[in-house]
Amino acid sequence: MILHKMAFLAAILFFFVSSSIHVHSRETFACDTKDAATATLRFCQQSVPIPERVKDLIGRLTLAEKVSLLGNTAAAIPRLGIKGYEWWSEALHGVSNVGPGTKFGGTFPAATSFPQVITTAASFNASLWESIGRVVSNEARAMYNGGVGGLTYWSPNVNILRDPRWGRGQETPGEDPVLAGKYAASYVRGLQGNDRSRLKVAACCKHFTAYDLDNWNGVDRFHFNAKNFARDCQVSKQDIEDTFDVPFRMCVKEGNVASIMCSYNQVNGVPTCADPNLLKKTIRNQWGLNGYIVSDCDSVGVLYDTQHYTGTPEEAAAKSIKAGLDLDCGPFLGAHTIDAVNKNLLRESDIDNAVINTLTVQMRLGMFDGDIATQPYGHLGSAHVCTPVHKGLALEAAHQGIVLLKNLGPSLPLSRHRHRTVAVIGPNSDATVTMIGNYAGIACGYTSPVQGIAGYARTVHNKGCADVHCMDDRLFDSAADAARGSDATVLLMGLDQSIEAEFKDRNSLLLPGKQQELISRVARASKGPVILVLMSGGPIDVSFAEKDPKISAIVWAGYPGQEGGRAIGDILFGAANPGGKLPMTWYPQEYLTNLPMTEMSMRAIRSKRIPGRTYRFYDGPVVYPFGHGLSYTRFTHSIADAPKVIPIAVRGRNGTVSGKSVRVTHARCNRLSLGVHVDIKNVGSRDGTHTMLVFSAPPSGEWAPRKQLVAFTRVHVATGESKRVQVNIHVCKYLSVVDRAGIRRIPIGDHGIHIGDESHTVSLQASTLGVIKS
């Protein structure tokens, strides 16, 4: 029986129903100073280094006790004063109740719900992402102290939005691996804090790796073997290295994340949760994970029951643990690991390695430090959840993530004096829960779009469609009448979780049902400007609206969180100036004509007319490109200073290949940086924040992407003023490309640096200096 997430939640429903909503203080997890039998044990002594404490504790556990700690619902060990613990909690964009580790109720009825990740990523603001992480971890610690939450959060999702149809694309930071990696590292730092030895909460980057299909055209994630179907070969080492693994590597190496989750799918015939090359070799040894590796729920059961990767359940347990899996979301390891030991498929020392990793994280969280009240975050409680400051940050995040796609005239911002009556139309016009997307908890409260707009003008509200499926036109005439009698019209259209979600991929990029017909009919009837506001996680083909002169402006709000309606109103009426940029390409419907979701190649396959994926490898027509986004003011760039030549010091004679590239491992990468000074001037009539994206275009070649994001920053510039911004581009990390063998190399020759309409050429030149000792 497959025990995936929804089934797992159903299995524990009785636990929720039977639990009282009475909120009490969390009992000390272990090492209670009032318990004379355990307080003096060595693993309870905070003065002892954590590795020694863990070693002491492991030595006291029986095999059965160790195995009881391998599942997400870890058992109590009363004789050592250790309480049971639920590892599964979620905090994708706020503390969530999706996992059983967190329960809302009593003095913790809700938590701040920030915009969905795809919207927050559109801010291209690393400091914002870290700030959100700090707020979420404050609320998580408060709920833990109150006895209703955990400390291990299986977030964020940093998979690449490779295919625009993916239902979980909304959870990701978008299609660019560097953007996703920087988001991962920033959000994780916010969640975990900056003390490498101690953790505020433990984050988890998921789902490793090449996972971006849920349920499409009869293929689901439990059965999917990710490989290159068009060429009938493996997912290439090239795509693994330069796309799929990049965010996870950055999450571990730059974010110091405490956990990685392996995915349901197979990669090239091997389940990710049973692949030692992925888990032990890559995550643990190459990247140096300081933490634990957890399965998606119930991946170990899936690889046996559904994928039939092993002949017996004991073999599945043994292969997973020996591959490097430390924790099973689900009961499979708990049920079959002792039998695996008895059948000599697994050694007890293999189990020790897994439990050491999970216990170490618990000790870094302070769970073996006795009285919670005396710990660094012990003061946090219900007063620190849903605070005005937290709600204000949720509003600011929505402001920064909303993207202005089109603005004729310009028609936006609307005027409170000229547009006194606004028709607010569409199935998402009164959205509340829709605004927070999936993996959300219970929000502190909602401001719907119609409420947000009502703060600026008198509204005439008409949904136009009963829901986003928009299956009939019964309300179209009344919607058109509302537009005809108003000074401006705002159409709130798009998608929701019934269209795109976990286990629900799309088959089309068009608006559902009759939404397009409603938009066009209302636009024809409106006497004032018509503003189309779209809610969605993935891109939508709205070519018709982009081309229609009756549609004055188009705004993408993503899923803007609990304060989304207020943010939409602020943007439409100019109280906030939009600065977001699209974190994914918006393709026309025709892009899907010859492109199955199961085709994993990032690069185009010309012989089979399969287009490349994402802006890095696709050069066809788009509705809106990656990085597109307008403002109510206008900014100009000029590159004030940048080097024209950068020498690459090479180790030994084998450092170059035909003089065309330098292998990164052969280059002296320390301090090898390209510094670019850019003058940004606001030549428009409004103050604004400019989101500056820096791309490089490597020398042309079969390895290289068309261009790639190498840096980004946001800077506020008042009207008429200019500011100089410096960006430093790490040459080995960001100007390198990956060859067919999966080896990262620095192309020798001219690299184009592009910032808006400005460009600069820098020549990278190899210089062999003999063997360089580093």
Short mmCIF file of N, CA and C in Angstrom, two decimals, residues 39-177:
data_model
loop_
_atom_site.label_atom_id
_atom_site.label_comp_id
_atom_site.label_asym_id
_atom_site.label_seq_id
_atom_site.Cartn_x
_atom_site.Cartn_y
_atom_site.Cartn_z
N ALA A 39 19.46 13.31 34.75
CA ALA A 39 20.09 14.64 34.61
C ALA A 39 21.61 14.58 34.66
N THR A 40 22.16 13.57 35.30
CA THR A 40 23.62 13.50 35.44
C THR A 40 24.27 12.65 34.35
N LEU A 41 23.47 12.09 33.43
CA LEU A 41 24.05 11.30 32.35
C LEU A 41 24.89 12.18 31.44
N ARG A 42 25.92 11.61 30.84
CA ARG A 42 26.87 12.41 30.06
C ARG A 42 26.20 13.09 28.87
N PHE A 43 25.24 12.43 28.24
CA PHE A 43 24.60 13.06 27.07
C PHE A 43 23.74 14.26 27.46
N CYS A 44 23.51 14.45 28.75
CA CYS A 44 22.74 15.60 29.22
C CYS A 44 23.62 16.79 29.61
N GLN A 45 24.92 16.62 29.57
CA GLN A 45 25.82 17.68 30.04
C GLN A 45 26.14 18.65 28.90
N GLN A 46 25.66 19.88 29.01
CA GLN A 46 25.85 20.86 27.95
C GLN A 46 27.32 21.24 27.76
N SER A 47 28.13 21.05 28.78
CA SER A 47 29.55 21.39 28.67
C SER A 47 30.32 20.38 27.82
N VAL A 48 29.73 19.22 27.57
CA VAL A 48 30.37 18.18 26.76
C VAL A 48 30.07 18.45 25.29
N PRO A 49 31.07 18.36 24.40
CA PRO A 49 30.81 18.57 22.97
C PRO A 49 29.71 17.66 22.45
N ILE A 50 28.91 18.18 21.53
CA ILE A 50 27.75 17.43 21.03
C ILE A 50 28.13 16.06 20.46
N PRO A 51 29.20 15.93 19.68
CA PRO A 51 29.53 14.59 19.19
C PRO A 51 29.75 13.57 20.31
N GLU A 52 30.34 14.00 21.41
CA GLU A 52 30.57 13.08 22.53
C GLU A 52 29.25 12.76 23.25
N ARG A 53 28.36 13.75 23.33
CA ARG A 53 27.06 13.51 23.95
C ARG A 53 26.27 12.48 23.13
N VAL A 54 26.31 12.64 21.81
CA VAL A 54 25.59 11.71 20.94
C VAL A 54 26.19 10.30 21.06
N LYS A 55 27.50 10.22 21.08
CA LYS A 55 28.16 8.91 21.21
C LYS A 55 27.74 8.23 22.51
N ASP A 56 27.67 9.01 23.58
CA ASP A 56 27.26 8.44 24.86
C ASP A 56 25.83 7.92 24.79
N LEU A 57 24.95 8.71 24.20
CA LEU A 57 23.55 8.30 24.11
C LEU A 57 23.39 7.06 23.23
N ILE A 58 24.05 7.02 22.09
CA ILE A 58 23.97 5.87 21.20
C ILE A 58 24.38 4.60 21.93
N GLY A 59 25.41 4.72 22.77
CA GLY A 59 25.90 3.55 23.49
C GLY A 59 24.91 3.01 24.51
N ARG A 60 23.92 3.79 24.88
CA ARG A 60 22.93 3.37 25.87
C ARG A 60 21.68 2.77 25.23
N LEU A 61 21.55 2.86 23.89
CA LEU A 61 20.32 2.42 23.22
C LEU A 61 20.41 0.97 22.78
N THR A 62 19.30 0.27 22.88
CA THR A 62 19.21 -1.07 22.32
C THR A 62 18.93 -0.97 20.83
N LEU A 63 19.09 -2.06 20.09
CA LEU A 63 18.77 -2.08 18.67
C LEU A 63 17.33 -1.67 18.44
N ALA A 64 16.41 -2.23 19.21
CA ALA A 64 14.99 -1.91 19.03
C ALA A 64 14.74 -0.42 19.26
N GLU A 65 15.41 0.17 20.24
CA GLU A 65 15.23 1.60 20.51
C GLU A 65 15.78 2.44 19.36
N LYS A 66 16.91 2.04 18.82
CA LYS A 66 17.46 2.77 17.67
C LYS A 66 16.49 2.74 16.50
N VAL A 67 15.96 1.56 16.22
CA VAL A 67 15.03 1.43 15.09
C VAL A 67 13.77 2.24 15.33
N SER A 68 13.36 2.38 16.57
CA SER A 68 12.15 3.16 16.88
C SER A 68 12.35 4.65 16.61
N LEU A 69 13.61 5.06 16.39
CA LEU A 69 13.91 6.46 16.10
C LEU A 69 14.07 6.72 14.61
N LEU A 70 13.87 5.73 13.77
CA LEU A 70 14.11 5.87 12.33
C LEU A 70 12.92 6.46 11.57
N GLY A 71 11.75 6.55 12.20
CA GLY A 71 10.58 7.09 11.53
C GLY A 71 10.26 8.49 11.98
N ASN A 72 9.41 9.18 11.22
CA ASN A 72 9.12 10.58 11.57
C ASN A 72 8.42 10.69 12.92
N THR A 73 7.63 9.68 13.29
CA THR A 73 7.01 9.66 14.62
C THR A 73 7.92 8.83 15.52
N ALA A 74 8.97 9.47 16.02
CA ALA A 74 9.98 8.77 16.81
C ALA A 74 9.42 8.43 18.19
N ALA A 75 9.70 7.23 18.64
CA ALA A 75 9.14 6.76 19.90
C ALA A 75 9.85 7.38 21.10
N ALA A 76 9.15 7.40 22.21
CA ALA A 76 9.75 7.82 23.47
C ALA A 76 10.65 6.71 24.01
N ILE A 77 11.64 7.10 24.79
CA ILE A 77 12.49 6.13 25.50
C ILE A 77 12.45 6.53 26.98
N PRO A 78 11.41 6.10 27.68
CA PRO A 78 11.17 6.58 29.05
C PRO A 78 12.33 6.31 30.01
N ARG A 79 13.01 5.20 29.84
CA ARG A 79 14.06 4.88 30.81
C ARG A 79 15.22 5.87 30.76
N LEU A 80 15.32 6.63 29.61
CA LEU A 80 16.36 7.66 29.49
C LEU A 80 15.77 9.06 29.54
N GLY A 81 14.48 9.15 29.86
CA GLY A 81 13.83 10.45 29.98
C GLY A 81 13.58 11.15 28.66
N ILE A 82 13.58 10.41 27.55
CA ILE A 82 13.42 10.99 26.23
C ILE A 82 11.96 10.87 25.79
N LYS A 83 11.35 11.99 25.43
CA LYS A 83 9.96 12.02 24.98
C LYS A 83 9.87 11.62 23.51
N GLY A 84 8.70 11.21 23.08
CA GLY A 84 8.46 10.97 21.66
C GLY A 84 8.52 12.28 20.89
N TYR A 85 8.84 12.19 19.62
CA TYR A 85 8.98 13.42 18.82
C TYR A 85 8.45 13.20 17.42
N GLU A 86 7.69 14.18 16.92
CA GLU A 86 7.20 14.17 15.55
C GLU A 86 8.09 15.09 14.71
N TRP A 87 8.81 14.48 13.76
CA TRP A 87 9.77 15.22 12.94
C TRP A 87 9.10 16.05 11.85
N TRP A 88 7.91 15.67 11.43
CA TRP A 88 7.31 16.26 10.23
C TRP A 88 6.53 17.52 10.56
N SER A 89 7.13 18.65 10.28
CA SER A 89 6.44 19.93 10.25
C SER A 89 6.82 20.64 8.96
N GLU A 90 6.01 21.61 8.56
CA GLU A 90 6.24 22.34 7.31
C GLU A 90 6.21 23.84 7.57
N ALA A 91 7.04 24.56 6.82
CA ALA A 91 7.07 26.02 6.93
C ALA A 91 7.51 26.63 5.61
N LEU A 92 6.79 26.29 4.55
CA LEU A 92 7.17 26.73 3.22
C LEU A 92 7.15 28.25 3.10
N HIS A 93 6.08 28.87 3.61
CA HIS A 93 5.99 30.34 3.59
C HIS A 93 5.19 30.81 4.81
N GLY A 94 5.51 30.20 5.93
CA GLY A 94 4.82 30.42 7.19
C GLY A 94 4.63 29.09 7.86
N VAL A 95 4.45 29.08 9.17
CA VAL A 95 4.23 27.81 9.86
C VAL A 95 2.93 27.19 9.34
N SER A 96 3.03 25.93 8.94
CA SER A 96 1.92 25.24 8.30
C SER A 96 1.43 24.11 9.19
N ASN A 97 0.18 23.72 8.99
CA ASN A 97 -0.34 22.54 9.68
C ASN A 97 -0.49 21.35 8.74
N VAL A 98 0.23 21.37 7.63
CA VAL A 98 0.18 20.24 6.70
C VAL A 98 0.76 19.00 7.36
N GLY A 99 1.89 19.13 8.06
CA GLY A 99 2.48 18.00 8.75
C GLY A 99 1.89 17.81 10.13
N PRO A 100 1.96 16.60 10.68
CA PRO A 100 1.36 16.33 11.99
C PRO A 100 2.11 16.94 13.16
N GLY A 101 3.28 17.53 12.92
CA GLY A 101 4.06 18.10 14.02
C GLY A 101 3.54 19.42 14.52
N THR A 102 2.62 20.04 13.81
CA THR A 102 2.12 21.36 14.19
C THR A 102 0.60 21.33 14.24
N LYS A 103 0.02 21.89 15.31
CA LYS A 103 -1.43 21.93 15.48
C LYS A 103 -1.83 23.35 15.89
N PHE A 104 -2.78 23.92 15.17
CA PHE A 104 -3.30 25.24 15.55
C PHE A 104 -4.47 25.06 16.51
N GLY A 105 -4.61 26.01 17.42
CA GLY A 105 -5.71 25.99 18.37
C GLY A 105 -5.34 26.69 19.64
N GLY A 106 -6.32 26.96 20.49
CA GLY A 106 -6.07 27.61 21.76
C GLY A 106 -5.46 28.99 21.59
N THR A 107 -4.35 29.24 22.24
CA THR A 107 -3.70 30.55 22.12
C THR A 107 -2.82 30.65 20.87
N PHE A 108 -2.83 29.60 20.05
CA PHE A 108 -2.10 29.63 18.77
C PHE A 108 -3.08 29.29 17.64
N PRO A 109 -4.06 30.15 17.38
CA PRO A 109 -5.06 29.82 16.37
C PRO A 109 -4.57 29.97 14.94
N ALA A 110 -3.42 30.67 14.74
CA ALA A 110 -2.99 30.98 13.38
C ALA A 110 -1.50 31.34 13.41
N ALA A 111 -0.95 31.53 12.21
CA ALA A 111 0.43 32.00 12.06
C ALA A 111 0.48 32.87 10.81
N THR A 112 1.47 33.72 10.74
CA THR A 112 1.59 34.64 9.61
C THR A 112 1.82 33.85 8.33
N SER A 113 0.99 34.10 7.33
CA SER A 113 1.09 33.40 6.05
C SER A 113 1.62 34.35 4.99
N PHE A 114 2.87 34.16 4.62
CA PHE A 114 3.53 35.02 3.64
C PHE A 114 3.12 34.61 2.23
N PRO A 115 3.46 35.42 1.23
CA PRO A 115 3.16 35.01 -0.14
C PRO A 115 3.78 33.66 -0.47
N GLN A 116 3.14 32.95 -1.40
CA GLN A 116 3.71 31.70 -1.87
C GLN A 116 5.11 31.96 -2.41
N VAL A 117 5.97 30.95 -2.39
CA VAL A 117 7.39 31.13 -2.70
C VAL A 117 7.60 31.73 -4.08
N ILE A 118 6.84 31.29 -5.09
CA ILE A 118 7.06 31.81 -6.44
C ILE A 118 6.87 33.33 -6.48
N THR A 119 5.96 33.85 -5.67
CA THR A 119 5.72 35.29 -5.60
C THR A 119 6.86 35.99 -4.88
N THR A 120 7.27 35.44 -3.74
CA THR A 120 8.37 36.05 -3.00
C THR A 120 9.65 36.02 -3.80
N ALA A 121 9.87 34.96 -4.58
CA ALA A 121 11.07 34.89 -5.42
C ALA A 121 11.11 36.01 -6.43
N ALA A 122 9.94 36.48 -6.87
CA ALA A 122 9.88 37.55 -7.86
C ALA A 122 10.43 38.87 -7.34
N SER A 123 10.62 38.97 -6.03
CA SER A 123 11.25 40.17 -5.47
C SER A 123 12.73 40.22 -5.76
N PHE A 124 13.35 39.09 -6.03
CA PHE A 124 14.81 39.00 -6.22
C PHE A 124 15.52 39.73 -5.08
N ASN A 125 15.07 39.47 -3.86
CA ASN A 125 15.58 40.20 -2.70
C ASN A 125 15.99 39.21 -1.62
N ALA A 126 17.29 38.91 -1.56
CA ALA A 126 17.79 37.90 -0.62
C ALA A 126 17.59 38.32 0.83
N SER A 127 17.71 39.60 1.12
CA SER A 127 17.52 40.05 2.51
C SER A 127 16.07 39.89 2.94
N LEU A 128 15.12 40.06 2.02
CA LEU A 128 13.71 39.83 2.33
C LEU A 128 13.49 38.36 2.65
N TRP A 129 14.07 37.48 1.86
CA TRP A 129 13.88 36.04 2.09
C TRP A 129 14.41 35.64 3.46
N GLU A 130 15.55 36.18 3.83
CA GLU A 130 16.10 35.84 5.13
C GLU A 130 15.24 36.41 6.25
N SER A 131 14.72 37.63 6.06
CA SER A 131 13.84 38.24 7.06
C SER A 131 12.58 37.41 7.27
N ILE A 132 12.00 36.90 6.17
CA ILE A 132 10.82 36.05 6.29
C ILE A 132 11.17 34.80 7.07
N GLY A 133 12.33 34.20 6.78
CA GLY A 133 12.76 33.02 7.51
C GLY A 133 12.88 33.27 9.01
N ARG A 134 13.40 34.44 9.38
CA ARG A 134 13.54 34.77 10.81
C ARG A 134 12.18 34.88 11.48
N VAL A 135 11.23 35.51 10.80
CA VAL A 135 9.90 35.64 11.37
C VAL A 135 9.24 34.26 11.52
N VAL A 136 9.35 33.45 10.48
CA VAL A 136 8.73 32.12 10.53
C VAL A 136 9.34 31.29 11.66
N SER A 137 10.65 31.37 11.83
CA SER A 137 11.28 30.58 12.90
C SER A 137 10.94 31.13 14.28
N ASN A 138 10.73 32.44 14.41
CA ASN A 138 10.25 32.99 15.68
C ASN A 138 8.89 32.38 16.04
N GLU A 139 8.00 32.36 15.05
CA GLU A 139 6.66 31.82 15.30
C GLU A 139 6.72 30.31 15.54
N ALA A 140 7.63 29.63 14.82
CA ALA A 140 7.77 28.18 15.02
C ALA A 140 8.28 27.88 16.43
N ARG A 141 9.29 28.62 16.88
CA ARG A 141 9.81 28.41 18.24
C ARG A 141 8.74 28.73 19.28
N ALA A 142 7.96 29.77 19.04
CA ALA A 142 6.89 30.11 19.98
C ALA A 142 5.89 28.97 20.09
N MET A 143 5.54 28.37 18.96
CA MET A 143 4.57 27.28 18.98
C MET A 143 5.17 26.02 19.60
N TYR A 144 6.45 25.79 19.39
CA TYR A 144 7.11 24.68 20.05
C TYR A 144 7.09 24.87 21.56
N ASN A 145 7.43 26.08 21.99
CA ASN A 145 7.42 26.36 23.43
C ASN A 145 6.03 26.18 24.02
N GLY A 146 5.00 26.47 23.20
CA GLY A 146 3.63 26.33 23.65
C GLY A 146 3.07 24.93 23.54
N GLY A 147 3.89 23.99 23.08
CA GLY A 147 3.45 22.60 23.02
C GLY A 147 2.65 22.22 21.81
N VAL A 148 2.66 23.05 20.75
CA VAL A 148 1.82 22.74 19.58
C VAL A 148 2.62 22.68 18.28
N GLY A 149 3.94 22.69 18.35
CA GLY A 149 4.74 22.67 17.14
C GLY A 149 6.03 21.91 17.32
N GLY A 150 6.68 21.61 16.21
CA GLY A 150 7.97 20.95 16.23
C GLY A 150 9.09 21.93 16.00
N LEU A 151 10.30 21.39 15.81
CA LEU A 151 11.47 22.22 15.52
C LEU A 151 12.16 21.80 14.24
N THR A 152 11.64 20.78 13.56
CA THR A 152 12.22 20.32 12.30
C THR A 152 11.22 20.56 11.18
N TYR A 153 11.57 21.46 10.28
CA TYR A 153 10.65 21.91 9.24
C TYR A 153 11.16 21.49 7.87
N TRP A 154 10.32 20.72 7.16
CA TRP A 154 10.73 20.19 5.86
C TRP A 154 10.41 21.20 4.76
N SER A 155 11.14 22.27 4.81
CA SER A 155 11.02 23.39 3.88
C SER A 155 12.40 24.05 3.80
N PRO A 156 12.74 24.65 2.66
CA PRO A 156 11.93 24.97 1.48
C PRO A 156 12.04 23.94 0.36
N ASN A 157 11.12 24.08 -0.61
CA ASN A 157 11.17 23.33 -1.86
C ASN A 157 12.03 24.13 -2.84
N VAL A 158 13.15 23.56 -3.27
CA VAL A 158 14.05 24.31 -4.16
C VAL A 158 14.24 23.61 -5.49
N ASN A 159 13.31 22.74 -5.86
CA ASN A 159 13.37 22.14 -7.19
C ASN A 159 13.23 23.22 -8.27
N ILE A 160 13.81 22.95 -9.43
CA ILE A 160 13.73 23.87 -10.55
C ILE A 160 12.35 23.77 -11.21
N LEU A 161 11.76 24.92 -11.52
CA LEU A 161 10.50 24.94 -12.28
C LEU A 161 10.87 24.72 -13.75
N ARG A 162 11.13 23.47 -14.07
CA ARG A 162 11.59 23.09 -15.40
C ARG A 162 10.48 23.16 -16.43
N ASP A 163 9.29 22.74 -16.04
CA ASP A 163 8.16 22.66 -16.96
C ASP A 163 7.03 23.53 -16.45
N PRO A 164 6.45 24.40 -17.29
CA PRO A 164 5.44 25.35 -16.82
C PRO A 164 4.15 24.71 -16.34
N ARG A 165 3.96 23.42 -16.61
CA ARG A 165 2.72 22.75 -16.21
C ARG A 165 2.77 22.19 -14.80
N TRP A 166 3.94 22.16 -14.20
CA TRP A 166 4.10 21.47 -12.91
C TRP A 166 3.23 22.11 -11.83
N GLY A 167 2.40 21.30 -11.19
CA GLY A 167 1.48 21.80 -10.18
C GLY A 167 2.16 22.36 -8.95
N ARG A 168 3.39 21.90 -8.68
CA ARG A 168 4.11 22.37 -7.49
C ARG A 168 5.10 23.48 -7.83
N GLY A 169 5.06 23.98 -9.05
CA GLY A 169 5.94 25.08 -9.40
C GLY A 169 5.75 26.29 -8.50
N GLN A 170 4.53 26.45 -7.99
CA GLN A 170 4.22 27.56 -7.08
C GLN A 170 5.07 27.53 -5.82
N GLU A 171 5.50 26.33 -5.40
CA GLU A 171 6.28 26.19 -4.18
C GLU A 171 7.74 26.56 -4.36
N THR A 172 8.19 26.67 -5.61
CA THR A 172 9.61 26.83 -5.91
C THR A 172 9.98 28.28 -6.14
N PRO A 173 11.29 28.59 -6.12
CA PRO A 173 11.73 29.95 -6.44
C PRO A 173 11.85 30.21 -7.94
N GLY A 174 11.37 29.30 -8.78
CA GLY A 174 11.36 29.57 -10.21
C GLY A 174 12.30 28.70 -10.99
N GLU A 175 12.62 29.14 -12.21
CA GLU A 175 13.30 28.28 -13.17
C GLU A 175 14.81 28.42 -13.19
N ASP A 176 15.36 29.44 -12.55
CA ASP A 176 16.80 29.64 -12.62
C ASP A 176 17.50 29.00 -11.44
N PRO A 177 18.53 28.18 -11.67
CA PRO A 177 19.18 27.48 -10.56
C PRO A 177 19.90 28.40 -9.58
#
